[in-house]
PDB file of C-alpha atoms in Angstrom:
ATOM      1  CA  UNK A   1     190.698  64.027 -76.315  1.00  0.00           C
ATOM      2  CA  UNK A   2     188.320  66.074 -74.169  1.00  0.00           C
ATOM      3  CA  UNK A   3     185.260  67.456 -75.912  1.00  0.00           C
ATOM      4  CA  UNK A   4     185.449  71.154 -76.666  1.00  0.00           C
ATOM      5  CA  UNK A   5     182.611  73.643 -76.485  1.00  0.00           C
ATOM      6  CA  UNK A   6     181.670  77.047 -77.852  1.00  0.00           C
ATOM      7  CA  UNK A   7     179.217  79.675 -76.633  1.00  0.00           C
ATOM      8  CA  UNK A   8     177.202  82.447 -78.224  1.00  0.00           C
ATOM      9  CA  UNK A   9     175.733  85.540 -76.567  1.00  0.00           C
ATOM     10  CA  UNK A  10     172.960  87.679 -78.047  1.00  0.00           C
ATOM     11  CA  UNK A  11     172.900  90.976 -76.182  1.00  0.00           C
ATOM     12  CA  UNK A  12     169.350  92.257 -76.452  1.00  0.00           C
ATOM     13  CA  UNK A  13     167.783  95.336 -74.918  1.00  0.00           C
ATOM     14  CA  UNK A  14     166.157  93.556 -71.980  1.00  0.00           C
ATOM     15  CA  UNK A  15     168.187  90.351 -71.627  1.00  0.00           C
ATOM     16  CA  UNK A  16     171.165  88.440 -72.963  1.00  0.00           C
ATOM     17  CA  UNK A  17     170.415  85.031 -74.488  1.00  0.00           C
ATOM     18  CA  UNK A  18     173.222  82.486 -74.233  1.00  0.00           C
ATOM     19  CA  UNK A  19     173.632  79.184 -76.088  1.00  0.00           C
ATOM     20  CA  UNK A  20     176.393  76.656 -75.458  1.00  0.00           C
ATOM     21  CA  UNK A  21     177.125  73.974 -78.066  1.00  0.00           C
ATOM     22  CA  UNK A  22     179.481  71.017 -78.144  1.00  0.00           C
ATOM     23  CA  UNK A  23     181.928  70.286 -80.941  1.00  0.00           C
ATOM     24  CA  UNK A  24     179.199  68.393 -82.830  1.00  0.00           C
ATOM     25  CA  UNK A  25     177.074  71.565 -82.870  1.00  0.00           C
ATOM     26  CA  UNK A  26     174.532  70.174 -80.402  1.00  0.00           C
ATOM     27  CA  UNK A  27     172.997  72.578 -77.883  1.00  0.00           C
ATOM     28  CA  UNK A  28     174.004  71.558 -74.367  1.00  0.00           C
ATOM     29  CA  UNK A  29     172.727  74.599 -72.487  1.00  0.00           C
ATOM     30  CA  UNK A  30     170.597  77.644 -73.246  1.00  0.00           C
ATOM     31  CA  UNK A  31     169.739  80.337 -70.731  1.00  0.00           C
ATOM     32  CA  UNK A  32     169.170  84.062 -70.300  1.00  0.00           C
ATOM     33  CA  UNK A  33     170.944  86.644 -68.166  1.00  0.00           C
ATOM     34  CA  UNK A  34     170.818  90.395 -67.744  1.00  0.00           C
ATOM     35  CA  UNK A  35     171.281  92.904 -70.582  1.00  0.00           C
ATOM     36  CA  UNK A  36     174.776  94.049 -71.585  1.00  0.00           C
ATOM     37  CA  UNK A  37     173.806  97.205 -73.452  1.00  0.00           C
ATOM     38  CA  UNK A  38     175.918 100.135 -72.276  1.00  0.00           C
ATOM     39  CA  UNK A  39     173.283 102.581 -73.544  1.00  0.00           C
ATOM     40  CA  UNK A  40     170.769 101.375 -71.002  1.00  0.00           C
ATOM     41  CA  UNK A  41     172.637  99.625 -68.183  1.00  0.00           C
ATOM     42  CA  UNK A  42     175.151 100.668 -65.556  1.00  0.00           C
ATOM     43  CA  UNK A  43     178.625  99.165 -65.424  1.00  0.00           C
ATOM     44  CA  UNK A  44     178.013  97.248 -62.190  1.00  0.00           C
ATOM     45  CA  UNK A  45     174.926  95.481 -63.583  1.00  0.00           C
ATOM     46  CA  UNK A  46     176.727  94.516 -66.783  1.00  0.00           C
ATOM     47  CA  UNK A  47     179.718  93.214 -64.838  1.00  0.00           C
ATOM     48  CA  UNK A  48     177.428  91.087 -62.671  1.00  0.00           C
ATOM     49  CA  UNK A  49     175.661  89.701 -65.753  1.00  0.00           C
ATOM     50  CA  UNK A  50     178.961  88.665 -67.321  1.00  0.00           C
ATOM     51  CA  UNK A  51     180.110  86.922 -64.167  1.00  0.00           C
ATOM     52  CA  UNK A  52     176.837  85.018 -64.002  1.00  0.00           C
ATOM     53  CA  UNK A  53     177.051  84.042 -67.670  1.00  0.00           C
ATOM     54  CA  UNK A  54     180.661  82.888 -67.468  1.00  0.00           C
ATOM     55  CA  UNK A  55     179.856  80.790 -64.391  1.00  0.00           C
ATOM     56  CA  UNK A  56     176.962  79.083 -66.161  1.00  0.00           C
ATOM     57  CA  UNK A  57     179.030  78.535 -69.318  1.00  0.00           C
ATOM     58  CA  UNK A  58     181.758  76.961 -67.174  1.00  0.00           C
ATOM     59  CA  UNK A  59     179.161  74.716 -65.563  1.00  0.00           C
ATOM     60  CA  UNK A  60     177.845  73.599 -68.951  1.00  0.00           C
ATOM     61  CA  UNK A  61     181.327  72.912 -70.331  1.00  0.00           C
ATOM     62  CA  UNK A  62     182.817  71.278 -67.241  1.00  0.00           C
ATOM     63  CA  UNK A  63     185.180  74.208 -66.825  1.00  0.00           C
ATOM     64  CA  UNK A  64     185.614  77.540 -68.566  1.00  0.00           C
ATOM     65  CA  UNK A  65     188.917  76.369 -70.061  1.00  0.00           C
ATOM     66  CA  UNK A  66     186.993  73.771 -72.105  1.00  0.00           C
ATOM     67  CA  UNK A  67     185.085  76.491 -73.941  1.00  0.00           C
ATOM     68  CA  UNK A  68     187.260  77.163 -76.962  1.00  0.00           C
ATOM     69  CA  UNK A  69     185.570  80.297 -78.262  1.00  0.00           C
ATOM     70  CA  UNK A  70     182.845  82.782 -77.347  1.00  0.00           C
ATOM     71  CA  UNK A  71     181.040  84.991 -79.852  1.00  0.00           C
ATOM     72  CA  UNK A  72     179.076  88.024 -78.700  1.00  0.00           C
ATOM     73  CA  UNK A  73     176.500  89.651 -80.952  1.00  0.00           C
ATOM     74  CA  UNK A  74     175.393  93.048 -79.677  1.00  0.00           C
ATOM     75  CA  UNK A  75     174.254  96.453 -80.844  1.00  0.00           C
ATOM     76  CA  UNK A  76     176.672  99.365 -80.891  1.00  0.00           C
ATOM     77  CA  UNK A  77     179.884  97.337 -81.234  1.00  0.00           C
ATOM     78  CA  UNK A  78     181.018  99.389 -84.231  1.00  0.00           C
ATOM     79  CA  UNK A  79     182.061 101.817 -81.481  1.00  0.00           C
ATOM     80  CA  UNK A  80     185.539 100.582 -80.415  1.00  0.00           C
ATOM     81  CA  UNK A  81     184.894 101.747 -76.856  1.00  0.00           C
ATOM     82  CA  UNK A  82     181.879  99.422 -76.564  1.00  0.00           C
ATOM     83  CA  UNK A  83     183.821  96.437 -77.929  1.00  0.00           C
ATOM     84  CA  UNK A  84     186.650  97.149 -75.534  1.00  0.00           C
ATOM     85  CA  UNK A  85     184.292  97.289 -72.554  1.00  0.00           C
ATOM     86  CA  UNK A  86     182.627  94.014 -73.538  1.00  0.00           C
ATOM     87  CA  UNK A  87     185.979  92.299 -73.986  1.00  0.00           C
ATOM     88  CA  UNK A  88     187.185  93.615 -70.637  1.00  0.00           C
ATOM     89  CA  UNK A  89     184.169  92.132 -68.876  1.00  0.00           C
ATOM     90  CA  UNK A  90     184.688  88.741 -70.527  1.00  0.00           C
ATOM     91  CA  UNK A  91     188.359  88.644 -69.543  1.00  0.00           C
ATOM     92  CA  UNK A  92     187.712  89.918 -66.027  1.00  0.00           C
ATOM     93  CA  UNK A  93     185.249  87.037 -65.619  1.00  0.00           C
ATOM     94  CA  UNK A  94     188.027  84.525 -66.169  1.00  0.00           C
ATOM     95  CA  UNK A  95     187.649  83.542 -69.819  1.00  0.00           C
ATOM     96  CA  UNK A  96     190.973  83.293 -71.688  1.00  0.00           C
ATOM     97  CA  UNK A  97     189.878  81.544 -74.895  1.00  0.00           C
ATOM     98  CA  UNK A  98     189.049  82.926 -78.332  1.00  0.00           C
ATOM     99  CA  UNK A  99     186.643  85.843 -78.461  1.00  0.00           C
ATOM    100  CA  UNK A 100     184.698  87.378 -81.341  1.00  0.00           C
ATOM    101  CA  UNK A 101     182.519  90.487 -80.951  1.00  0.00           C
ATOM    102  CA  UNK A 102     180.216  91.432 -83.834  1.00  0.00           C
ATOM    103  CA  UNK A 103     176.982  93.310 -84.467  1.00  0.00           C
ATOM    104  CA  UNK A 104     173.830  91.427 -83.544  1.00  0.00           C
ATOM    105  CA  UNK A 105     172.726  91.580 -87.196  1.00  0.00           C
ATOM    106  CA  UNK A 106     175.670  89.310 -88.077  1.00  0.00           C
ATOM    107  CA  UNK A 107     174.744  86.661 -85.525  1.00  0.00           C
ATOM    108  CA  UNK A 108     171.117  86.906 -86.626  1.00  0.00           C
ATOM    109  CA  UNK A 109     172.221  86.210 -90.211  1.00  0.00           C
ATOM    110  CA  UNK A 110     174.157  83.120 -89.137  1.00  0.00           C
ATOM    111  CA  UNK A 111     171.215  81.917 -87.053  1.00  0.00           C
ATOM    112  CA  UNK A 112     168.820  82.331 -89.954  1.00  0.00           C
ATOM    113  CA  UNK A 113     170.864  80.735 -92.725  1.00  0.00           C
ATOM    114  CA  UNK A 114     173.403  78.617 -90.792  1.00  0.00           C
ATOM    115  CA  UNK A 115     175.993  80.443 -92.838  1.00  0.00           C
ATOM    116  CA  UNK A 116     177.806  83.791 -92.702  1.00  0.00           C
ATOM    117  CA  UNK A 117     176.784  84.456 -96.324  1.00  0.00           C
ATOM    118  CA  UNK A 118     173.493  85.831 -97.644  1.00  0.00           C
ATOM    119  CA  UNK A 119     171.328  88.625 -96.273  1.00  0.00           C
ATOM    120  CA  UNK A 120     168.953  89.276 -93.420  1.00  0.00           C
ATOM    121  CA  UNK A 121     166.217  91.910 -93.205  1.00  0.00           C
ATOM    122  CA  UNK A 122     165.153  92.634 -89.639  1.00  0.00           C
ATOM    123  CA  UNK A 123     162.054  94.649 -88.741  1.00  0.00           C
ATOM    124  CA  UNK A 124     161.433  94.656 -85.017  1.00  0.00           C
ATOM    125  CA  UNK A 125     161.432  97.716 -82.792  1.00  0.00           C
ATOM    126  CA  UNK A 126     164.006  99.045 -85.268  1.00  0.00           C
ATOM    127  CA  UNK A 127     164.936  97.996 -88.801  1.00  0.00           C
ATOM    128  CA  UNK A 128     168.144  96.992 -90.581  1.00  0.00           C
ATOM    129  CA  UNK A 129     169.323  94.911 -93.522  1.00  0.00           C
ATOM    130  CA  UNK A 130     172.747  93.256 -93.579  1.00  0.00           C
ATOM    131  CA  UNK A 131     174.430  90.996 -96.085  1.00  0.00           C
ATOM    132  CA  UNK A 132     177.691  89.251 -96.828  1.00  0.00           C
ATOM    133  CA  UNK A 133     178.781  87.817-100.181  1.00  0.00           C
ATOM    134  CA  UNK A 134     180.821  84.666-100.583  1.00  0.00           C
ATOM    135  CA  UNK A 135     183.965  86.715-101.170  1.00  0.00           C
ATOM    136  CA  UNK A 136     183.540  88.363 -97.758  1.00  0.00           C
ATOM    137  CA  UNK A 137     182.203  91.765 -98.876  1.00  0.00           C
ATOM    138  CA  UNK A 138     179.499  93.203 -96.610  1.00  0.00           C
ATOM    139  CA  UNK A 139     176.904  95.945 -96.789  1.00  0.00           C
ATOM    140  CA  UNK A 140     174.412  97.269 -94.284  1.00  0.00           C
ATOM    141  CA  UNK A 141     171.408  99.555 -94.678  1.00  0.00           C
ATOM    142  CA  UNK A 142     169.293 101.164 -91.982  1.00  0.00           C
ATOM    143  CA  UNK A 143     169.915 100.679 -88.297  1.00  0.00           C
ATOM    144  CA  UNK A 144     170.340 104.407 -87.714  1.00  0.00           C
ATOM    145  CA  UNK A 145     167.965 104.510 -84.751  1.00  0.00           C
ATOM    146  CA  UNK A 146     164.425 105.754 -84.234  1.00  0.00           C
ATOM    147  CA  UNK A 147     165.239 109.468 -84.288  1.00  0.00           C
ATOM    148  CA  UNK A 148     166.527 109.515 -87.861  1.00  0.00           C
ATOM    149  CA  UNK A 149     165.913 106.064 -89.352  1.00  0.00           C
ATOM    150  CA  UNK A 150     164.206 102.706 -88.595  1.00  0.00           C
ATOM    151  CA  UNK A 151     161.609 103.031 -91.369  1.00  0.00           C
ATOM    152  CA  UNK A 152     159.376  99.980 -91.670  1.00  0.00           C
ATOM    153  CA  UNK A 153     159.974  99.084 -88.028  1.00  0.00           C
ATOM    154  CA  UNK A 154     157.570  98.586 -85.150  1.00  0.00           C
ATOM    155  CA  UNK A 155     158.499 102.040 -83.891  1.00  0.00           C
ATOM    156  CA  UNK A 156     157.721 103.662 -87.234  1.00  0.00           C
ATOM    157  CA  UNK A 157     154.382 101.843 -87.380  1.00  0.00           C
ATOM    158  CA  UNK A 158     153.472 103.015 -83.881  1.00  0.00           C
ATOM    159  CA  UNK A 159     154.462 106.571 -84.757  1.00  0.00           C
ATOM    160  CA  UNK A 160     152.401 106.450 -87.974  1.00  0.00           C
ATOM    161  CA  UNK A 161     149.369 105.095 -86.116  1.00  0.00           C
ATOM    162  CA  UNK A 162     149.561 107.980 -83.655  1.00  0.00           C
ATOM    163  CA  UNK A 163     150.021 110.455 -86.507  1.00  0.00           C
ATOM    164  CA  UNK A 164     146.908 109.012 -88.217  1.00  0.00           C
ATOM    165  CA  UNK A 165     144.901 109.667 -85.049  1.00  0.00           C
ATOM    166  CA  UNK A 166     146.109 113.280 -84.918  1.00  0.00           C
ATOM    167  CA  UNK A 167     145.338 113.939 -88.589  1.00  0.00           C
ATOM    168  CA  UNK A 168     141.855 112.487 -88.279  1.00  0.00           C
ATOM    169  CA  UNK A 169     141.177 114.518 -85.154  1.00  0.00           C
ATOM    170  CA  UNK A 170     142.224 117.713 -86.953  1.00  0.00           C
ATOM    171  CA  UNK A 171     140.141 116.922 -90.028  1.00  0.00           C
ATOM    172  CA  UNK A 172     143.235 116.627 -92.217  1.00  0.00           C
ATOM    173  CA  UNK A 173     142.191 113.082 -93.109  1.00  0.00           C
ATOM    174  CA  UNK A 174     138.963 111.058 -92.827  1.00  0.00           C
ATOM    175  CA  UNK A 175     137.931 109.360 -89.606  1.00  0.00           C
ATOM    176  CA  UNK A 176     139.758 106.092 -88.978  1.00  0.00           C
ATOM    177  CA  UNK A 177     139.238 103.032 -86.785  1.00  0.00           C
ATOM    178  CA  UNK A 178     142.826 103.517 -85.707  1.00  0.00           C
ATOM    179  CA  UNK A 179     141.684 106.257 -83.343  1.00  0.00           C
ATOM    180  CA  UNK A 180     139.591 104.025 -81.127  1.00  0.00           C
ATOM    181  CA  UNK A 181     142.131 101.165 -81.270  1.00  0.00           C
ATOM    182  CA  UNK A 182     144.995 103.392 -80.137  1.00  0.00           C
ATOM    183  CA  UNK A 183     143.062 105.226 -77.427  1.00  0.00           C
ATOM    184  CA  UNK A 184     141.677 101.962 -76.035  1.00  0.00           C
ATOM    185  CA  UNK A 185     145.084 100.287 -76.041  1.00  0.00           C
ATOM    186  CA  UNK A 186     146.616 103.167 -74.087  1.00  0.00           C
ATOM    187  CA  UNK A 187     143.621 103.622 -71.822  1.00  0.00           C
ATOM    188  CA  UNK A 188     143.190 107.311 -72.657  1.00  0.00           C
ATOM    189  CA  UNK A 189     140.062 109.173 -73.692  1.00  0.00           C
ATOM    190  CA  UNK A 190     141.301 112.057 -75.814  1.00  0.00           C
ATOM    191  CA  UNK A 191     143.843 113.067 -78.410  1.00  0.00           C
ATOM    192  CA  UNK A 192     145.263 115.538 -75.891  1.00  0.00           C
ATOM    193  CA  UNK A 193     145.931 112.665 -73.500  1.00  0.00           C
ATOM    194  CA  UNK A 194     147.513 110.715 -76.365  1.00  0.00           C
ATOM    195  CA  UNK A 195     149.913 113.590 -77.037  1.00  0.00           C
ATOM    196  CA  UNK A 196     150.685 113.659 -73.341  1.00  0.00           C
ATOM    197  CA  UNK A 197     151.586 109.961 -73.496  1.00  0.00           C
ATOM    198  CA  UNK A 198     153.890 110.498 -76.479  1.00  0.00           C
ATOM    199  CA  UNK A 199     155.882 113.276 -74.815  1.00  0.00           C
ATOM    200  CA  UNK A 200     155.888 111.881 -71.301  1.00  0.00           C
ATOM    201  CA  UNK A 201     159.448 111.372 -69.967  1.00  0.00           C
ATOM    202  CA  UNK A 202     158.425 107.845 -69.039  1.00  0.00           C
ATOM    203  CA  UNK A 203     157.509 106.870 -72.618  1.00  0.00           C
ATOM    204  CA  UNK A 204     160.263 105.213 -74.650  1.00  0.00           C
ATOM    205  CA  UNK A 205     160.565 103.855 -78.170  1.00  0.00           C
ATOM    206  CA  UNK A 206     159.401 100.402 -77.104  1.00  0.00           C
ATOM    207  CA  UNK A 207     156.164 101.904 -75.808  1.00  0.00           C
ATOM    208  CA  UNK A 208     155.537 103.455 -79.227  1.00  0.00           C
ATOM    209  CA  UNK A 209     156.519 100.239 -81.020  1.00  0.00           C
ATOM    210  CA  UNK A 210     154.102  98.372 -78.736  1.00  0.00           C
ATOM    211  CA  UNK A 211     151.231  99.890 -80.708  1.00  0.00           C
ATOM    212  CA  UNK A 212     152.351  98.199 -83.948  1.00  0.00           C
ATOM    213  CA  UNK A 213     150.123  95.085 -83.601  1.00  0.00           C
ATOM    214  CA  UNK A 214     147.083  97.367 -83.885  1.00  0.00           C
ATOM    215  CA  UNK A 215     147.913  97.862 -87.551  1.00  0.00           C
ATOM    216  CA  UNK A 216     146.889  94.289 -88.330  1.00  0.00           C
ATOM    217  CA  UNK A 217     143.503  94.828 -86.663  1.00  0.00           C
ATOM    218  CA  UNK A 218     142.826  98.087 -88.495  1.00  0.00           C
ATOM    219  CA  UNK A 219     143.980  96.665 -91.822  1.00  0.00           C
ATOM    220  CA  UNK A 220     141.721  93.620 -91.417  1.00  0.00           C
ATOM    221  CA  UNK A 221     138.793  96.020 -91.022  1.00  0.00           C
ATOM    222  CA  UNK A 222     139.645  97.586 -94.384  1.00  0.00           C
ATOM    223  CA  UNK A 223     140.654 100.943 -92.955  1.00  0.00           C
ATOM    224  CA  UNK A 224     142.244 103.097 -95.717  1.00  0.00           C
ATOM    225  CA  UNK A 225     144.715 104.753 -93.313  1.00  0.00           C
ATOM    226  CA  UNK A 226     145.874 101.353 -92.104  1.00  0.00           C
ATOM    227  CA  UNK A 227     146.239 100.099 -95.665  1.00  0.00           C
ATOM    228  CA  UNK A 228     148.386 103.127 -96.479  1.00  0.00           C
ATOM    229  CA  UNK A 229     150.666 102.403 -93.496  1.00  0.00           C
ATOM    230  CA  UNK A 230     151.010  98.768 -94.592  1.00  0.00           C
ATOM    231  CA  UNK A 231     152.102  99.885 -98.061  1.00  0.00           C
ATOM    232  CA  UNK A 232     154.490 102.460 -96.644  1.00  0.00           C
ATOM    233  CA  UNK A 233     156.066  99.885 -94.346  1.00  0.00           C
ATOM    234  CA  UNK A 234     156.502  97.285 -97.108  1.00  0.00           C
ATOM    235  CA  UNK A 235     157.991  99.924 -99.417  1.00  0.00           C
ATOM    236  CA  UNK A 236     160.452 101.037 -96.733  1.00  0.00           C
ATOM    237  CA  UNK A 237     161.619  97.484 -96.050  1.00  0.00           C
ATOM    238  CA  UNK A 238     161.991  96.817 -99.769  1.00  0.00           C
ATOM    239  CA  UNK A 239     164.149  99.943-100.004  1.00  0.00           C
ATOM    240  CA  UNK A 240     166.361  98.566 -97.224  1.00  0.00           C
ATOM    241  CA  UNK A 241     166.854  95.240 -98.997  1.00  0.00           C
ATOM    242  CA  UNK A 242     167.586  96.477-102.526  1.00  0.00           C
ATOM    243  CA  UNK A 243     171.008  98.103-101.959  1.00  0.00           C
ATOM    244  CA  UNK A 244     172.252  95.048-100.043  1.00  0.00           C
ATOM    245  CA  UNK A 245     171.058  92.648-102.736  1.00  0.00           C
ATOM    246  CA  UNK A 246     172.395  94.753-105.572  1.00  0.00           C
ATOM    247  CA  UNK A 247     175.763  95.741-104.120  1.00  0.00           C
ATOM    248  CA  UNK A 248     176.625  92.191-103.030  1.00  0.00           C
ATOM    249  CA  UNK A 249     175.053  90.523-106.099  1.00  0.00           C
ATOM    250  CA  UNK A 250     172.743  88.354-104.006  1.00  0.00           C
ATOM    251  CA  UNK A 251     169.934  88.253-106.573  1.00  0.00           C
ATOM    252  CA  UNK A 252     170.061  84.444-106.682  1.00  0.00           C
ATOM    253  CA  UNK A 253     171.050  83.858-103.044  1.00  0.00           C
ATOM    254  CA  UNK A 254     169.077  83.779 -99.780  1.00  0.00           C
ATOM    255  CA  UNK A 255     167.387  86.558 -97.845  1.00  0.00           C
ATOM    256  CA  UNK A 256     166.155  85.831 -94.323  1.00  0.00           C
ATOM    257  CA  UNK A 257     163.364  87.941 -92.850  1.00  0.00           C
ATOM    258  CA  UNK A 258     163.202  88.416 -89.101  1.00  0.00           C
ATOM    259  CA  UNK A 259     161.701  90.593 -86.388  1.00  0.00           C
ATOM    260  CA  UNK A 260     158.231  90.991 -84.934  1.00  0.00           C
ATOM    261  CA  UNK A 261     156.857  93.104 -87.794  1.00  0.00           C
ATOM    262  CA  UNK A 262     157.650  90.512 -90.452  1.00  0.00           C
ATOM    263  CA  UNK A 263     156.810  87.596 -88.186  1.00  0.00           C
ATOM    264  CA  UNK A 264     153.412  88.865 -87.055  1.00  0.00           C
ATOM    265  CA  UNK A 265     152.037  91.225 -89.700  1.00  0.00           C
ATOM    266  CA  UNK A 266     151.015  89.041 -92.624  1.00  0.00           C
ATOM    267  CA  UNK A 267     149.865  91.938 -94.796  1.00  0.00           C
ATOM    268  CA  UNK A 268     153.245  93.669 -94.672  1.00  0.00           C
ATOM    269  CA  UNK A 269     155.109  90.386 -95.135  1.00  0.00           C
ATOM    270  CA  UNK A 270     153.075  89.327 -98.170  1.00  0.00           C
ATOM    271  CA  UNK A 271     153.279  92.728 -99.840  1.00  0.00           C
ATOM    272  CA  UNK A 272     157.042  92.809 -99.280  1.00  0.00           C
ATOM    273  CA  UNK A 273     157.413  89.281-100.660  1.00  0.00           C
ATOM    274  CA  UNK A 274     155.436  90.262-103.735  1.00  0.00           C
ATOM    275  CA  UNK A 275     157.798  93.182-104.365  1.00  0.00           C
ATOM    276  CA  UNK A 276     160.916  91.113-103.769  1.00  0.00           C
ATOM    277  CA  UNK A 277     159.713  88.278-105.981  1.00  0.00           C
ATOM    278  CA  UNK A 278     158.830  90.652-108.804  1.00  0.00           C
ATOM    279  CA  UNK A 279     162.245  92.321-108.640  1.00  0.00           C
ATOM    280  CA  UNK A 280     164.315  89.206-107.911  1.00  0.00           C
ATOM    281  CA  UNK A 281     162.490  86.063-109.039  1.00  0.00           C
ATOM    282  CA  UNK A 282     165.460  83.822-108.169  1.00  0.00           C
ATOM    283  CA  UNK A 283     165.989  85.225-104.675  1.00  0.00           C
ATOM    284  CA  UNK A 284     165.176  82.660-101.969  1.00  0.00           C
ATOM    285  CA  UNK A 285     163.279  84.469 -99.189  1.00  0.00           C
ATOM    286  CA  UNK A 286     162.888  82.565 -95.916  1.00  0.00           C
ATOM    287  CA  UNK A 287     161.476  83.393 -92.522  1.00  0.00           C
ATOM    288  CA  UNK A 288     164.092  83.394 -89.801  1.00  0.00           C
ATOM    289  CA  UNK A 289     164.101  81.857 -86.335  1.00  0.00           C
ATOM    290  CA  UNK A 290     164.545  84.328 -83.509  1.00  0.00           C
ATOM    291  CA  UNK A 291     167.439  82.667 -81.665  1.00  0.00           C
ATOM    292  CA  UNK A 292     170.414  84.826 -82.598  1.00  0.00           C
ATOM    293  CA  UNK A 293     172.402  83.350 -79.693  1.00  0.00           C
ATOM    294  CA  UNK A 294     172.443  80.039 -81.572  1.00  0.00           C
ATOM    295  CA  UNK A 295     173.878  81.860 -84.570  1.00  0.00           C
ATOM    296  CA  UNK A 296     176.530  83.361 -82.299  1.00  0.00           C
ATOM    297  CA  UNK A 297     177.316  79.903 -80.915  1.00  0.00           C
ATOM    298  CA  UNK A 298     177.673  78.509 -84.436  1.00  0.00           C
ATOM    299  CA  UNK A 299     180.024  81.350 -85.349  1.00  0.00           C
ATOM    300  CA  UNK A 300     182.050  80.609 -82.213  1.00  0.00           C
ATOM    301  CA  UNK A 301     182.145  76.897 -83.039  1.00  0.00           C
ATOM    302  CA  UNK A 302     183.437  77.636 -86.545  1.00  0.00           C
ATOM    303  CA  UNK A 303     186.220  79.656 -84.935  1.00  0.00           C
ATOM    304  CA  UNK A 304     186.926  76.849 -82.453  1.00  0.00           C
ATOM    305  CA  UNK A 305     187.311  74.356 -85.298  1.00  0.00           C
ATOM    306  CA  UNK A 306     189.477  76.798 -87.205  1.00  0.00           C
ATOM    307  CA  UNK A 307     191.694  77.385 -84.172  1.00  0.00           C
ATOM    308  CA  UNK A 308     192.184  73.689 -83.422  1.00  0.00           C
TER     309      UNK A 308
END
């Protein structure tokens, strides 16, 4: 019998990561293509990306018909229109096999724990917590976007750093080392220029989130404003995790932690771990790998085995 394959796609904001695995779960090809986010890309670009990805998947499998299942993890798929557009692109590219489309938090969970069950707390540019119990119940917190949500994320840290500079400049709070760090990073000389950067049409949420690494520097210098932001961030992420853990009764299960904030800011990570351990001493907290496309591929492989 010919070997069968499965493929996973992780549709990020700037690229789509793709992993192809064989029926033994071994990675046979991993590559990146263009983004497939309908909030930031035009239809023609997305269509071209899908055609490229399907061609490379076919090459890895020895024919697209030998790929039994594809799983796509992407943001915004709770909107039926988005799911329909993604499916249409896959089918128009010649794939006729099984297809699963889920939120990227679900594929990230599978990548982290090699299982659909448990929970994952993600703090990158945005923030979200998602979990699934063994009986299939799910719950999600956060993920509402930077305008109304995303507390504890890189964006919220960047925003709070800028706010600390403004308060110090006004005299509403003491002077802070954050001021010089932020101004130097942006290459501006005044608070007025900083405000101009914030409200410039060319500035997006990733530009604000790009300031987040400065928090580690300011915190290491013992800056009180930085320490307050660290505590606020850890508290916000703890608040995201608690409803998922409680509602799904995951107190003695596994929680994966992912995203640049938790990967790179040790102060936030350790403070969050302290809070989680105190509240749930039997909860197994693990750091997660970043390759959500592998999680998507594993989900697709499970479907391939189930369909055979």
